[in-house]
Amino acid sequence: MEEEKISGRQFGILTFAMMLAPLVHAVPIRIASAGRASWLLTLPAVIPLGGMLYFLFRCLQRMPEGSGLADVYLLSFGKRWGRVCCILNALWIITLLVVDLRYYAERYVAEVYPETGMLLFYVAILLLVLWISWGSFGALVRTGKILFWVVTVTLALVLILAAPKLKLYNVWPVTDTNPREVGLGILRMAAVLAFAVPSCFLLGRVQWRDNKMGLLRWLVLLGITMLLIAVEILGVFGPELMARLQVPFFTLAKEISFQRMVQGFEIIVAATWVMTDTALTGMEIFAAGEVLGRAIPVKRPEYIRVALVCLVLPLCLLLPVSTFQMENIYKQYGMPFNGAMAYFLPCLALIVGKLRRRW
Amino acid sequence: MRNIAIMLCAVLTAGMLTGCDTNFLPRSQDISQVELVRTIAVDQGGQDRVKITVSSGVKRTADGGSGKPLILEQEAETVFSACQMIQKNGSGYVSYGHVTECVVGTEAARMGIDRVLDYIQRDFEMRLDTLLFQMEQGEAGTLLNKTASKEASATERFQEIDRELPLKSQSWSCTVREFLVDLYDNGWSMMPVVKLVKERDGYGVGTSGMALYYETELADKLDIHASQGACLLLNQGKVGYMDVALTDSGVVGLKLTDTNCDWSVQWAGDTLTGMTAELQVTADLAEVSGTVDLQEKAMLQEIEKRLAAQITEKAVAALQKEKEHGDFLHLQREVAARYPGKIKQIREQWDQWLDTLTFRVNTQTVIRQSYDVGRGVEQS
């Protein structure tokens, strides 16, 4: 099957739409301990991702057409260790997919069908992903454009409607913080932005025109979106209350009402957010398929993707039932693992490749 | 593959339709049997238990008439248990997704309202924009029961109160979110106080200033003067009225069209020594009784002076309470916002400074216009 090429803009739209799924979870919970200054941390948190992507793009420019992050590993570390890296990355992406599904199921079920098991959500979204994974990446990207507009408009509406409740004293003074928590907050947020890295395995399918400016544009948009979400949530709930909420963005959506009579907008927002979950899971399954395909060459990559989707449901069911336990596992192992796989390994590959004069 | 996907979907749908496992699917509720609770009352039960009373709005009957609101009551160890017992009691289903007001009984307020606040924060149905009220005296459940009639329920009464609070300017609407934001800031928070008022054909609800809470426990109740002062100092309840008595020639009714308080801070080196509330009030002359000549400049100045004195008196009453109890006006937050570079010092030394701090109130009043009564008469 001939690979369909997509434009940089389409790729940016899909990546942005999918990033809104982990971001509403993480912003501002992962930075809440920095107090009134936490909203500012969203900007430096983008720098590690931006830096890594900049050097990756520079490297890809010098590589043959159709190369992605997996090719960087193969070229830098050689065939054997490159394949090991690819398999390791496939495992990482599947882990991300499983954990994401768990978080999204919790969020959706809590808002829309409280007191119901999460199995129905898992099955429904995995059936959808199964269908997506059988199709072409181009189809997912074209769908991504619709998802992007629906989710962005919903986000904008929530932020605009909740804006009158914003209090300046909740976001100011920014000096009311702890330097250690500022540093940790940036690291935690950078670990969340690692969710954007699996999409780099699909860069080989992207036709680049002005990649540096395009990259900068999308990173700025991502940073501003995070900043707006953080300012709004922090401004409405204040640092202490915000730190106690499970998903503050959905609590913010719950705060929206018309004359205190028309309420329940959070259900619409939660339902809309399934679109970002779909974009993320779709992108992850394609990325996992792509990276595994480089390690174990197969004629029909869609079979790999379907097999991976089928693997996800039993893995989801193996996760601990307790949300507190999940959170502890994520903090203890998930965050460092994300940091290592999304930043350390690609940077190591780029440095090793440079030293070995591969580009 | 498409056929397999279609088959899978069909099998799944068929599985759902059989209802073989009810836990797997969302539980359905017959809409005709769902009762929407609008107001929740929290009282102290016996042996450290909590008593919850819930009330719906006025019920609409099929023929367009109205019926008395549904009121249910349960007592349990926790707010959650009591609410669950109410929800699962009988054949219907009680939904808390539309609760707009929560009223706390006096005894429950004294014992602390941390349990109900925590319940509202955590429960997936409850909302943080629920309005909070405290009873001046007695049980909150009694208020729900006594105000319930075919024409109105406690919910309608509280919504009226919410609308009239700015007019009376003695308290302001406070949501659970606002209460918690203040509480987590320095432990102090406030909520409006309501009382049961006997009316000709039943009972109504009236307001009675603000209640002060420290660490979720009732610390004091501000009288009307201090409550109005707090409103002015915090720029809350902006549109109000005030009657100004003149020495020999009657009373003037003034509508306060705009009030604004700005703070200036005085330092002596690195020590905070004083804070001045710069109050600016604009009023319209709404009613004059007695022999007042408004063409006389001195008379207008006299009214403005007396209005300023009354407003200052109220602000001073609130500031005296601030000195007496602690920073319930959250002035520390105000100072920290102005001096971000001194935040550490402000946080560490605030309590020490508050003891020696001098508060000043500088009130400027302007009577902008008089309502032109004559024009209305001509038009009619």
XYZ file of C-alpha atoms in Angstrom:
739
model
C 0.000 0.000 0.000
C 1.458 3.362 -1.007
C 1.785 5.789 1.868
C -0.315 8.902 1.595
C 1.652 12.080 2.238
C 0.136 14.763 4.428
C 0.994 18.431 4.760
C 2.808 19.946 7.729
C -0.312 21.941 8.566
C -2.479 18.822 8.685
C 0.096 17.135 10.896
C 0.200 20.165 13.212
C -3.591 20.253 13.478
C -3.815 16.566 14.411
C -0.958 16.835 16.912
C -2.510 19.930 18.516
C -5.968 18.300 18.726
C -4.542 15.169 20.343
C -2.430 17.147 22.819
C -5.555 18.763 24.271
C -6.473 15.375 25.773
C -3.512 15.072 28.184
C -3.270 18.846 28.648
C -6.681 19.345 30.280
C -5.678 16.609 32.705
C -2.243 17.993 33.435
C -2.830 21.751 33.313
C -2.750 22.857 36.017
C -2.669 19.789 38.320
C 0.966 18.945 37.566
C 2.034 22.541 38.264
C -0.419 23.419 41.059
C 2.178 23.159 43.816
C 3.941 26.224 42.379
C 1.076 28.345 43.760
C 0.115 31.607 42.096
C 3.047 31.371 39.677
C 1.959 28.000 38.292
C 0.334 29.502 35.198
C 3.697 30.891 34.104
C 5.324 27.439 34.126
C 3.419 26.423 31.017
C 5.777 28.526 28.876
C 9.198 27.157 29.955
C 7.722 23.630 29.910
C 7.492 23.867 26.095
C 11.220 24.617 25.742
C 12.559 21.001 26.108
C 10.033 19.761 23.524
C 10.769 22.715 21.225
C 14.535 22.203 21.500
C 14.351 18.478 20.863
C 12.023 18.939 17.865
C 14.216 21.696 16.396
C 17.313 19.480 16.321
C 15.283 16.480 15.166
C 13.874 18.477 12.237
C 17.341 19.745 11.326
C 18.574 16.186 11.330
C 15.605 14.906 9.285
C 16.273 17.576 6.639
C 19.631 15.933 5.957
C 18.187 12.427 5.891
C 16.468 10.748 2.921
C 12.860 11.699 2.092
C 10.319 9.815 4.204
C 12.494 9.492 7.317
C 11.040 9.720 10.805
C 12.315 9.381 14.368
C 12.603 5.586 13.984
C 15.068 6.101 11.099
C 17.117 8.413 13.336
C 17.465 5.571 15.858
C 18.389 3.032 13.184
C 20.958 5.365 11.639
C 22.503 6.510 14.912
C 22.635 3.281 16.878
C 23.019 0.860 13.988
C 20.558 -1.838 12.929
C 20.643 -4.046 16.019
C 20.486 -1.359 18.736
C 18.279 0.807 16.567
C 15.729 -2.027 16.415
C 15.952 -2.476 20.182
C 15.233 1.240 20.526
C 12.264 0.954 18.161
C 10.781 -1.970 20.117
C 11.340 -0.086 23.366
C 9.548 2.924 21.893
C 6.663 0.754 20.697
C 6.288 -0.566 24.253
C 6.386 2.987 25.576
C 3.681 4.150 23.165
C 1.461 1.181 24.042
C 1.954 1.968 27.739
C 0.960 5.571 27.033
C -2.098 4.365 25.148
C -3.184 2.091 27.996
C -2.691 4.772 30.661
C -4.383 7.421 28.493
C -7.397 5.224 27.950
C -7.687 4.659 31.667
C -7.561 8.380 32.469
C -10.026 9.312 29.717
C -12.422 6.550 30.689
C -12.364 7.794 34.286
C -12.933 11.380 33.199
C -15.736 10.564 30.768
C -17.534 8.078 32.996
C -17.333 10.395 36.039
C -18.925 13.246 34.089
C -21.410 11.499 31.831
C -22.284 8.083 33.307
C -21.308 8.237 36.983
C -21.209 5.027 39.000
C -20.770 2.949 35.849
C -17.843 0.692 35.012
C -15.214 1.831 32.524
C -15.410 -1.263 30.346
C -18.056 0.216 28.073
C -15.856 3.244 27.344
C -12.819 1.021 26.673
C -14.753 -1.199 24.277
C -16.416 1.720 22.476
C -13.245 3.725 21.928
C -11.157 0.663 21.034
C -13.716 -0.373 18.412
C -13.376 3.110 16.978
C -9.574 2.882 17.099
C -9.744 -0.566 15.495
C -11.634 0.957 12.600
C -9.233 3.919 12.403
C -6.156 1.686 12.538
C -7.408 -0.415 9.642
C -7.759 2.690 7.491
C -5.072 5.048 6.243
C -3.215 7.675 8.238
C -4.495 10.286 5.779
C -8.080 9.497 6.784
C -7.222 10.071 10.456
C -5.499 13.330 9.583
C -8.505 14.574 7.598
C -10.761 13.650 10.529
C -8.311 15.489 12.777
C -9.237 18.779 11.120
C -12.898 18.376 12.146
C -11.904 17.260 15.645
C -9.562 20.248 15.919
C -12.277 22.799 15.162
C -14.915 21.188 17.378
C -12.550 20.874 20.333
C -10.954 24.310 19.879
C -14.343 26.037 19.685
C -15.529 24.136 22.800
C -12.347 25.102 24.643
C -12.708 28.741 23.622
C -16.361 28.794 24.736
C -15.532 27.318 28.140
C -12.725 29.829 28.651
C -14.835 32.816 27.529
C -17.903 31.858 29.577
C -15.863 31.203 32.725
C -13.759 34.378 32.329
C -16.066 36.643 34.418
C -15.381 34.430 37.458
C -11.637 35.007 37.195
C -10.083 36.855 40.146
C -6.776 38.644 39.764
C -5.655 37.814 43.317
C -5.645 34.120 42.418
C -2.947 34.581 39.761
C -1.006 37.457 41.243
C 1.601 37.971 42.742
C 3.674 35.371 40.922
C 6.405 35.764 43.532
C 4.147 33.829 45.916
C 5.814 30.526 45.070
C 8.562 28.082 45.931
C 11.587 27.806 43.546
C 11.833 24.042 44.084
C 8.188 23.578 43.145
C 8.703 25.801 40.087
C 11.511 23.520 38.878
C 9.548 20.345 39.596
C 6.443 21.822 37.945
C 8.363 22.540 34.737
C 9.743 18.980 34.724
C 6.298 17.474 35.358
C 4.765 19.565 32.586
C 7.592 18.688 30.202
C 6.866 15.012 30.944
C 3.246 15.612 29.924
C 4.327 17.283 26.685
C 6.199 14.059 25.951
C 2.847 12.847 24.605
C 3.643 14.832 21.455
C 6.842 12.869 20.770
C 5.271 9.583 19.460
C 3.887 11.594 16.542
C 7.525 12.182 15.446
C 7.658 8.559 14.292
C 5.152 9.548 11.611
C 7.155 12.533 10.339
C 8.239 10.464 7.339
C 4.699 10.775 6.006
C 4.746 14.568 6.179
C 5.640 16.799 3.273
C 7.574 19.705 4.727
C 7.701 23.095 3.190
C 8.642 25.667 5.808
C 9.121 23.311 8.711
C 10.957 25.613 11.116
C 8.352 28.371 11.024
C 5.543 25.812 11.082
C 7.071 24.109 14.106
C 7.486 27.431 15.881
C 3.896 28.408 15.103
C 2.444 25.204 16.535
C 4.662 25.342 19.615
C 3.608 28.941 20.281
C -0.039 27.961 19.840
C 0.416 25.040 22.220
C 2.155 27.256 24.795
C -0.524 29.964 24.594
C -3.319 27.390 24.894
C -1.717 25.891 27.990
C -1.191 29.358 29.415
C -4.826 30.351 28.856
C -6.149 27.137 30.399
C -3.837 27.568 33.390
C -4.677 31.269 33.915
C -8.384 30.612 33.701
C -8.454 27.617 36.039
C -6.073 29.200 38.528
C -7.903 32.534 38.331
C -11.262 30.918 39.075
C -10.290 28.354 41.713
C -7.129 29.765 43.261
C -3.997 27.654 43.861
C -5.183 25.772 46.953
C -8.633 24.738 45.733
C -7.257 23.932 42.279
C -4.755 21.478 43.783
C -7.640 19.552 45.377
C -9.643 19.069 42.182
C -9.281 15.926 40.095
C -9.748 17.440 36.618
C -10.108 21.210 37.199
C -10.974 21.913 33.569
C -14.163 19.882 33.831
C -14.999 21.465 37.177
C -14.585 24.793 35.365
C -17.021 23.596 32.702
C -19.376 22.635 35.555
C -19.211 26.233 36.835
C -20.699 27.561 33.620
C -24.397 28.220 33.827
C -26.896 30.553 32.305
C -28.645 32.620 34.999
C -28.034 29.635 37.334
C -30.901 27.917 35.527
C -29.330 26.205 32.517
C -26.556 23.933 33.742
C -24.877 20.690 32.775
C -22.550 22.037 30.077
C -19.811 19.800 31.464
C -21.514 16.761 29.942
C -21.305 18.341 26.476
C -17.672 19.311 27.088
C -16.797 15.800 28.329
C -18.492 14.258 25.294
C -16.638 16.655 22.970
C -13.349 15.796 24.606
C -13.733 12.186 23.470
C -12.733 13.609 20.077
C -9.302 14.562 21.386
C -9.026 11.113 22.981
C -9.839 9.620 19.586
C -7.182 11.766 17.903
C -4.593 10.794 20.530
C -5.328 7.078 20.534
C -5.439 7.066 16.715
C -2.098 8.858 16.466
C -0.535 6.594 19.101
C -1.656 3.415 17.394
C -0.283 4.628 14.042
C 2.983 5.685 15.711
C 3.300 2.332 17.505
C 2.578 0.504 14.247
C 5.136 2.628 12.403
C 7.937 2.174 14.925
C 7.279 -1.559 15.280
C 7.183 -1.854 11.499
C 10.741 -0.487 11.347
C 11.916 -3.078 13.870
C 10.028 -6.006 12.377
C 9.369 -5.319 8.681
C 5.939 -6.566 7.551
C 4.080 -6.264 4.276
C 0.756 -5.221 5.802
C 1.359 -2.711 8.679
C -2.377 -2.561 9.366
C -2.153 -6.097 10.805
C 0.386 -4.856 13.361
C -1.897 -1.969 14.296
C -4.936 -4.219 14.720
C -2.900 -6.626 16.854
C -1.775 -3.730 19.047
C -5.338 -2.467 19.483
C -6.449 -5.965 20.499
C -3.633 -6.021 23.054
C -4.737 -2.747 24.666
C -8.058 -3.902 26.180
C -6.619 -6.731 28.338
C -3.789 -4.412 29.395
C -6.322 -1.749 30.444
C -8.109 -4.327 32.564
C -4.827 -5.211 34.281
C -4.371 -1.675 35.627
C -5.002 -1.091 39.346
C -8.604 -0.318 40.206
C -7.669 2.515 42.561
C -7.172 5.954 41.000
C -4.841 6.908 43.854
C -2.661 3.895 43.067
C -2.668 4.826 39.362
C -1.589 8.351 40.202
C 1.232 7.056 42.406
C 2.442 4.691 39.689
C 2.362 7.505 37.129
C 4.312 9.828 39.413
C 6.825 7.183 40.440
C 7.476 5.437 37.129
C 5.399 7.064 34.377
C 6.880 10.557 34.544
C 10.578 9.527 34.559
C 9.857 6.932 31.863
C 8.152 9.593 29.723
C 11.079 11.944 30.194
C 13.610 9.253 29.293
C 11.787 8.020 26.204
C 10.653 11.387 24.876
C 13.707 13.512 25.526
C 16.714 11.504 26.652
C 16.645 8.767 24.004
C 16.021 11.029 20.970
C 18.666 13.495 22.190
C 21.120 10.633 22.729
C 20.409 9.370 19.205
C 20.934 12.854 17.761
C 24.245 13.288 19.617
C 25.515 9.781 18.784
C 24.519 10.263 15.131
C 26.376 13.558 14.999
C 29.465 12.053 16.630
C 29.377 9.145 14.200
C 28.989 11.643 11.329
C 25.739 10.082 10.133
C 24.425 13.510 9.140
C -12.312 -6.413 8.062
C -15.264 -4.092 7.586
C -17.613 -7.063 7.908
C -15.860 -8.188 11.087
C -16.174 -4.678 12.562
C -19.885 -4.545 11.669
C -20.383 -7.980 13.226
C -18.558 -6.939 16.385
C -20.712 -3.835 16.678
C -23.866 -5.858 16.129
C -22.865 -8.438 18.758
C -22.034 -5.692 21.232
C -25.318 -3.879 20.621
C -27.264 -7.137 20.961
C -25.413 -7.869 24.201
C -26.385 -4.478 25.554
C -30.017 -4.897 24.601
C -30.373 -8.137 26.525
C -29.355 -6.286 29.697
C -27.449 -9.391 30.796
C -25.138 -7.379 33.010
C -26.613 -4.218 34.438
C -23.312 -3.090 35.968
C -21.728 -2.966 32.548
C -24.168 -0.349 31.299
C -25.100 3.086 32.624
C -28.112 2.865 34.898
C -31.159 4.385 33.304
C -33.609 6.533 35.269
C -37.211 7.119 34.282
C -37.370 10.897 33.873
C -40.902 11.019 35.298
C -39.589 9.550 38.548
C -36.573 11.816 38.900
C -36.969 14.520 41.525
C -34.677 17.512 41.150
C -33.469 18.781 44.503
C -32.821 22.533 44.502
C -31.994 23.421 48.100
C -30.141 21.425 50.716
C -30.160 22.191 54.449
C -27.461 20.979 56.838
C -28.118 20.697 60.561
C -26.394 19.156 63.523
C -27.930 15.805 64.411
C -27.566 13.882 67.624
C -24.238 12.232 68.613
C -22.019 14.013 66.087
C -24.335 13.083 63.263
C -25.503 15.348 60.508
C -29.116 16.000 59.548
C -29.828 16.732 55.896
C -33.091 18.174 54.609
C -33.607 18.605 50.890
C -36.268 20.545 49.057
C -37.364 20.625 45.449
C -38.817 23.704 43.796
C -42.560 24.276 43.556
C -44.057 21.287 41.761
C -45.981 21.887 38.588
C -49.001 19.688 38.098
C -50.285 18.396 34.779
C -53.242 20.832 34.787
C -50.917 23.842 35.072
C -51.384 24.290 38.791
C -48.743 24.127 41.472
C -48.121 21.808 44.397
C -46.042 21.943 47.547
C -42.346 21.204 47.091
C -41.067 17.775 48.031
C -39.114 17.870 51.287
C -37.108 14.878 52.486
C -34.949 14.475 55.573
C -32.349 11.986 56.797
C -29.776 11.825 59.561
C -26.448 9.993 59.234
C -22.762 9.990 60.163
C -21.793 11.867 57.004
C -23.464 14.250 54.586
C -22.879 11.713 51.818
C -24.654 8.893 53.677
C -27.643 11.106 54.466
C -27.874 12.255 50.839
C -27.588 8.670 49.604
C -30.351 7.532 51.963
C -32.576 10.307 50.631
C -31.651 9.443 47.046
C -32.334 5.735 47.301
C -35.417 6.032 49.502
C -38.744 5.124 47.882
C -39.462 4.335 44.251
C -38.303 7.652 42.780
C -34.803 8.972 42.239
C -33.529 12.183 43.798
C -30.993 14.064 41.698
C -28.562 16.533 43.276
C -27.317 17.839 39.947
C -29.463 20.981 40.169
C -28.819 22.042 43.761
C -28.407 25.825 43.717
C -28.445 26.689 47.419
C -27.105 25.192 50.611
C -28.237 26.573 53.954
C -26.458 25.728 57.184
C -28.122 25.619 60.605
C -26.651 27.630 63.481
C -25.549 24.612 65.514
C -23.995 22.926 62.471
C -22.140 26.181 61.709
C -20.735 26.285 65.238
C -19.578 22.674 64.994
C -17.937 23.297 61.610
C -19.070 22.898 58.036
C -16.018 21.046 56.723
C -18.046 17.897 56.037
C -20.588 19.556 53.771
C -17.896 21.589 51.987
C -15.869 18.460 51.339
C -18.956 16.635 50.098
C -19.800 19.431 47.643
C -16.191 19.477 46.406
C -16.015 15.751 45.780
C -19.490 14.728 44.716
C -19.900 14.428 40.971
C -23.451 15.801 41.030
C -22.922 18.806 43.309
C -21.583 22.087 41.976
C -19.085 24.533 43.395
C -21.292 27.447 42.316
C -23.932 26.426 44.885
C -24.867 29.460 46.997
C -24.137 29.254 50.721
C -26.310 30.722 53.473
C -26.282 30.422 57.225
C -29.300 30.532 59.525
C -29.267 33.345 62.069
C -30.992 31.132 64.605
C -32.294 27.608 64.674
C -32.302 24.771 62.195
C -31.992 25.154 58.462
C -34.378 22.252 57.914
C -37.112 24.204 59.701
C -36.653 27.049 57.242
C -37.141 24.657 54.312
C -40.275 23.208 55.872
C -41.848 26.481 56.960
C -41.292 28.359 53.706
C -42.719 25.545 51.596
C -46.099 26.392 50.148
C -47.984 25.886 46.911
C -46.774 29.257 45.648
C -43.143 29.174 46.692
C -40.392 26.983 48.071
C -37.153 27.817 49.894
C -35.448 27.822 46.479
C -37.587 30.705 45.184
C -37.062 32.546 48.471
C -33.280 32.174 48.225
C -33.283 33.288 44.629
C -35.174 36.422 45.701
C -32.625 36.916 48.478
C -29.801 36.527 45.963
C -31.372 39.286 43.874
C -32.049 41.647 46.774
C -28.677 41.281 48.495
C -27.027 44.036 46.438
C -29.935 46.368 47.158
C -29.637 45.971 50.899
C -25.839 46.138 50.680
C -25.418 44.299 53.939
C -24.178 41.041 52.495
C -23.415 39.437 49.174
C -24.022 36.121 47.499
C -21.292 33.644 48.244
C -20.763 30.412 46.356
C -19.005 27.352 47.756
C -16.089 28.092 45.405
C -15.711 31.677 46.653
C -16.014 30.527 50.249
C -13.322 27.879 49.756
C -10.939 30.192 47.864
C -11.025 32.617 50.810
C -10.857 29.822 53.360
C -7.752 28.250 51.805
C -6.133 31.688 51.512
C -5.855 32.406 55.245
C -8.532 30.393 57.040
C -11.113 33.219 57.063
C -14.288 33.246 55.030
C -17.749 34.806 55.085
C -21.266 33.864 54.054
C -24.604 35.708 54.220
C -26.918 35.098 57.161
C -30.636 34.524 56.636
C -33.544 34.399 59.018
C -37.071 33.107 58.988
C -39.535 36.007 58.729
C -43.190 35.683 59.657
C -45.397 37.045 56.906
C -49.143 37.525 56.669
C -49.799 34.235 54.890
C -46.852 32.120 55.973
C -43.118 32.481 56.284
C -40.494 34.232 54.210
C -36.723 34.553 54.333
C -34.878 37.748 55.258
C -31.219 38.690 55.377
C -29.201 39.607 58.430
C -25.618 40.535 57.609
C -22.653 38.236 57.207
C -21.248 35.388 59.285
C -17.518 35.038 59.858
C -15.918 31.622 59.620
C -12.478 30.592 60.721
C -11.254 27.167 59.586
C -14.846 26.183 58.655
C -16.227 27.014 62.118
C -18.509 29.946 62.874
C -16.379 32.606 64.575
C -18.736 35.585 64.799
C -21.636 37.295 63.134
C -21.162 40.797 61.779
C -23.969 43.201 62.624
C -25.664 45.157 59.835
C -23.260 48.115 60.185
C -20.107 46.031 60.015
C -21.570 43.899 57.203
C -22.328 47.000 55.148
C -18.829 48.255 55.916
C -17.346 44.966 54.711
C -19.424 45.277 51.529
C -18.033 48.757 50.907
C -14.433 47.815 51.702
C -14.534 44.724 49.498
C -16.446 46.403 46.645
C -19.339 43.985 47.047
C -23.061 44.707 46.897
C -22.427 47.831 44.874
C -25.946 49.147 44.341
C -27.628 50.069 47.592
C -29.491 52.806 49.365
C -28.905 54.943 52.407
C -31.081 57.310 54.424
C -29.362 60.416 55.730
C -30.960 62.273 58.638
C -30.443 66.039 58.668
C -30.235 67.987 61.903
C -33.456 69.924 61.765
C -35.082 69.453 58.416
C -35.935 65.801 57.873
C -34.505 62.818 56.033
C -32.919 62.371 52.609
C -33.165 59.077 50.706
C -30.083 58.367 48.604
C -29.487 55.669 46.028
C -25.832 54.697 45.918
C -25.119 54.358 42.202
C -21.426 53.628 42.427
C -19.115 52.728 45.277
C -15.436 51.993 44.968
C -12.790 51.246 47.556
C -9.118 51.552 46.807
C -6.395 50.873 49.376
C -3.212 52.814 49.962
C -0.483 51.346 52.121
C 1.916 53.106 54.480
C 5.337 51.668 55.276
C 7.971 52.670 57.800
C 11.064 51.082 56.335
C 10.197 47.412 55.981
C 7.327 47.543 58.459
C 3.730 47.989 57.433
C 2.334 50.731 59.651
C -0.948 51.762 58.087
C -3.594 51.106 55.490
C -6.021 53.693 54.174
C -9.314 52.816 52.558
C -10.067 55.445 49.916
C -13.827 55.171 49.491
C -15.528 56.950 46.634
C -19.290 56.963 46.591
C -21.630 58.426 44.014
C -25.296 58.789 44.954
C -28.535 60.036 43.443
C -31.051 61.943 45.497
C -34.175 59.819 45.504
C -36.364 61.350 48.208
C -36.385 64.454 50.334
C -38.611 65.103 53.309
C -38.762 68.258 55.403
C -37.541 71.707 54.452
C -34.492 71.067 52.309
C -33.508 73.655 49.746
C -31.495 71.814 47.122
C -30.590 75.032 45.328
C -28.368 75.865 48.278
C -24.856 74.616 47.742
C -24.249 74.386 51.464
C -27.209 72.039 51.875
C -25.886 69.619 49.252
C -22.477 69.732 50.864
C -24.082 68.997 54.202
C -25.866 65.933 52.779
C -22.628 64.713 51.193
C -20.780 65.226 54.466
C -23.347 63.286 56.446
C -23.410 60.494 53.888
C -19.599 60.297 54.055
C -19.768 60.161 57.858
C -22.287 57.306 57.776
C -20.242 55.345 55.268
C -17.036 55.926 57.235
C -18.772 54.712 60.383
C -19.737 51.468 58.679
C -16.245 50.944 57.252
C -14.723 51.603 60.676
C -17.081 49.030 62.241
C -15.834 46.420 59.768
C -12.186 47.360 60.330
C -12.622 47.123 64.102
C -13.827 43.544 63.604
C -10.790 42.937 61.387
C -8.538 44.041 64.246
C -10.510 42.000 66.751
C -10.687 38.700 64.863
C -8.117 38.533 62.093
C -7.811 39.163 58.389
C -11.298 38.185 57.211
C -11.184 41.068 54.703
C -8.110 39.432 53.127
C -6.110 42.658 53.231
C -2.898 40.622 53.267
C -3.799 39.453 49.752
C -4.357 43.089 48.744
C -0.970 44.197 50.096
C 0.824 41.166 48.588
C -0.612 41.990 45.157
C 0.737 45.549 45.423
C 4.156 44.587 46.736
C 5.108 41.290 45.064
C 8.752 41.803 45.993
C 7.919 41.745 49.705
C 5.740 38.649 49.607
C 7.863 36.558 51.983
C 8.006 39.337 54.545
C 4.272 40.014 54.262
C 3.439 36.331 54.758
C 5.731 35.970 57.765
C 4.965 39.207 59.610
C 1.328 39.884 58.790
C -0.124 38.746 62.126
C 2.447 40.824 63.990
C 1.731 43.891 61.831
C -2.042 43.550 62.170
C -1.815 44.173 65.919
C -0.152 47.561 65.479
C -1.545 48.497 62.074
C -3.457 51.805 61.852
C -6.481 51.761 59.589
C -7.732 55.012 58.102
C -10.880 55.579 56.104
C -11.089 58.458 53.681
C -14.565 58.793 52.162
C -15.469 61.063 49.294
C -19.119 61.352 48.350
C -20.737 63.057 45.397
C -24.450 63.578 44.945
C -24.704 63.485 41.205
C -28.336 64.278 40.493
C -31.847 64.320 41.748
C -34.537 62.263 40.086
C -36.736 64.598 38.090
C -40.138 63.836 39.546
C -41.853 66.617 37.621
C -40.961 65.149 34.239
C -42.652 61.867 35.077
C -45.813 63.664 36.148
C -45.956 65.658 32.924
C -45.549 62.550 30.798
C -48.349 60.706 32.564
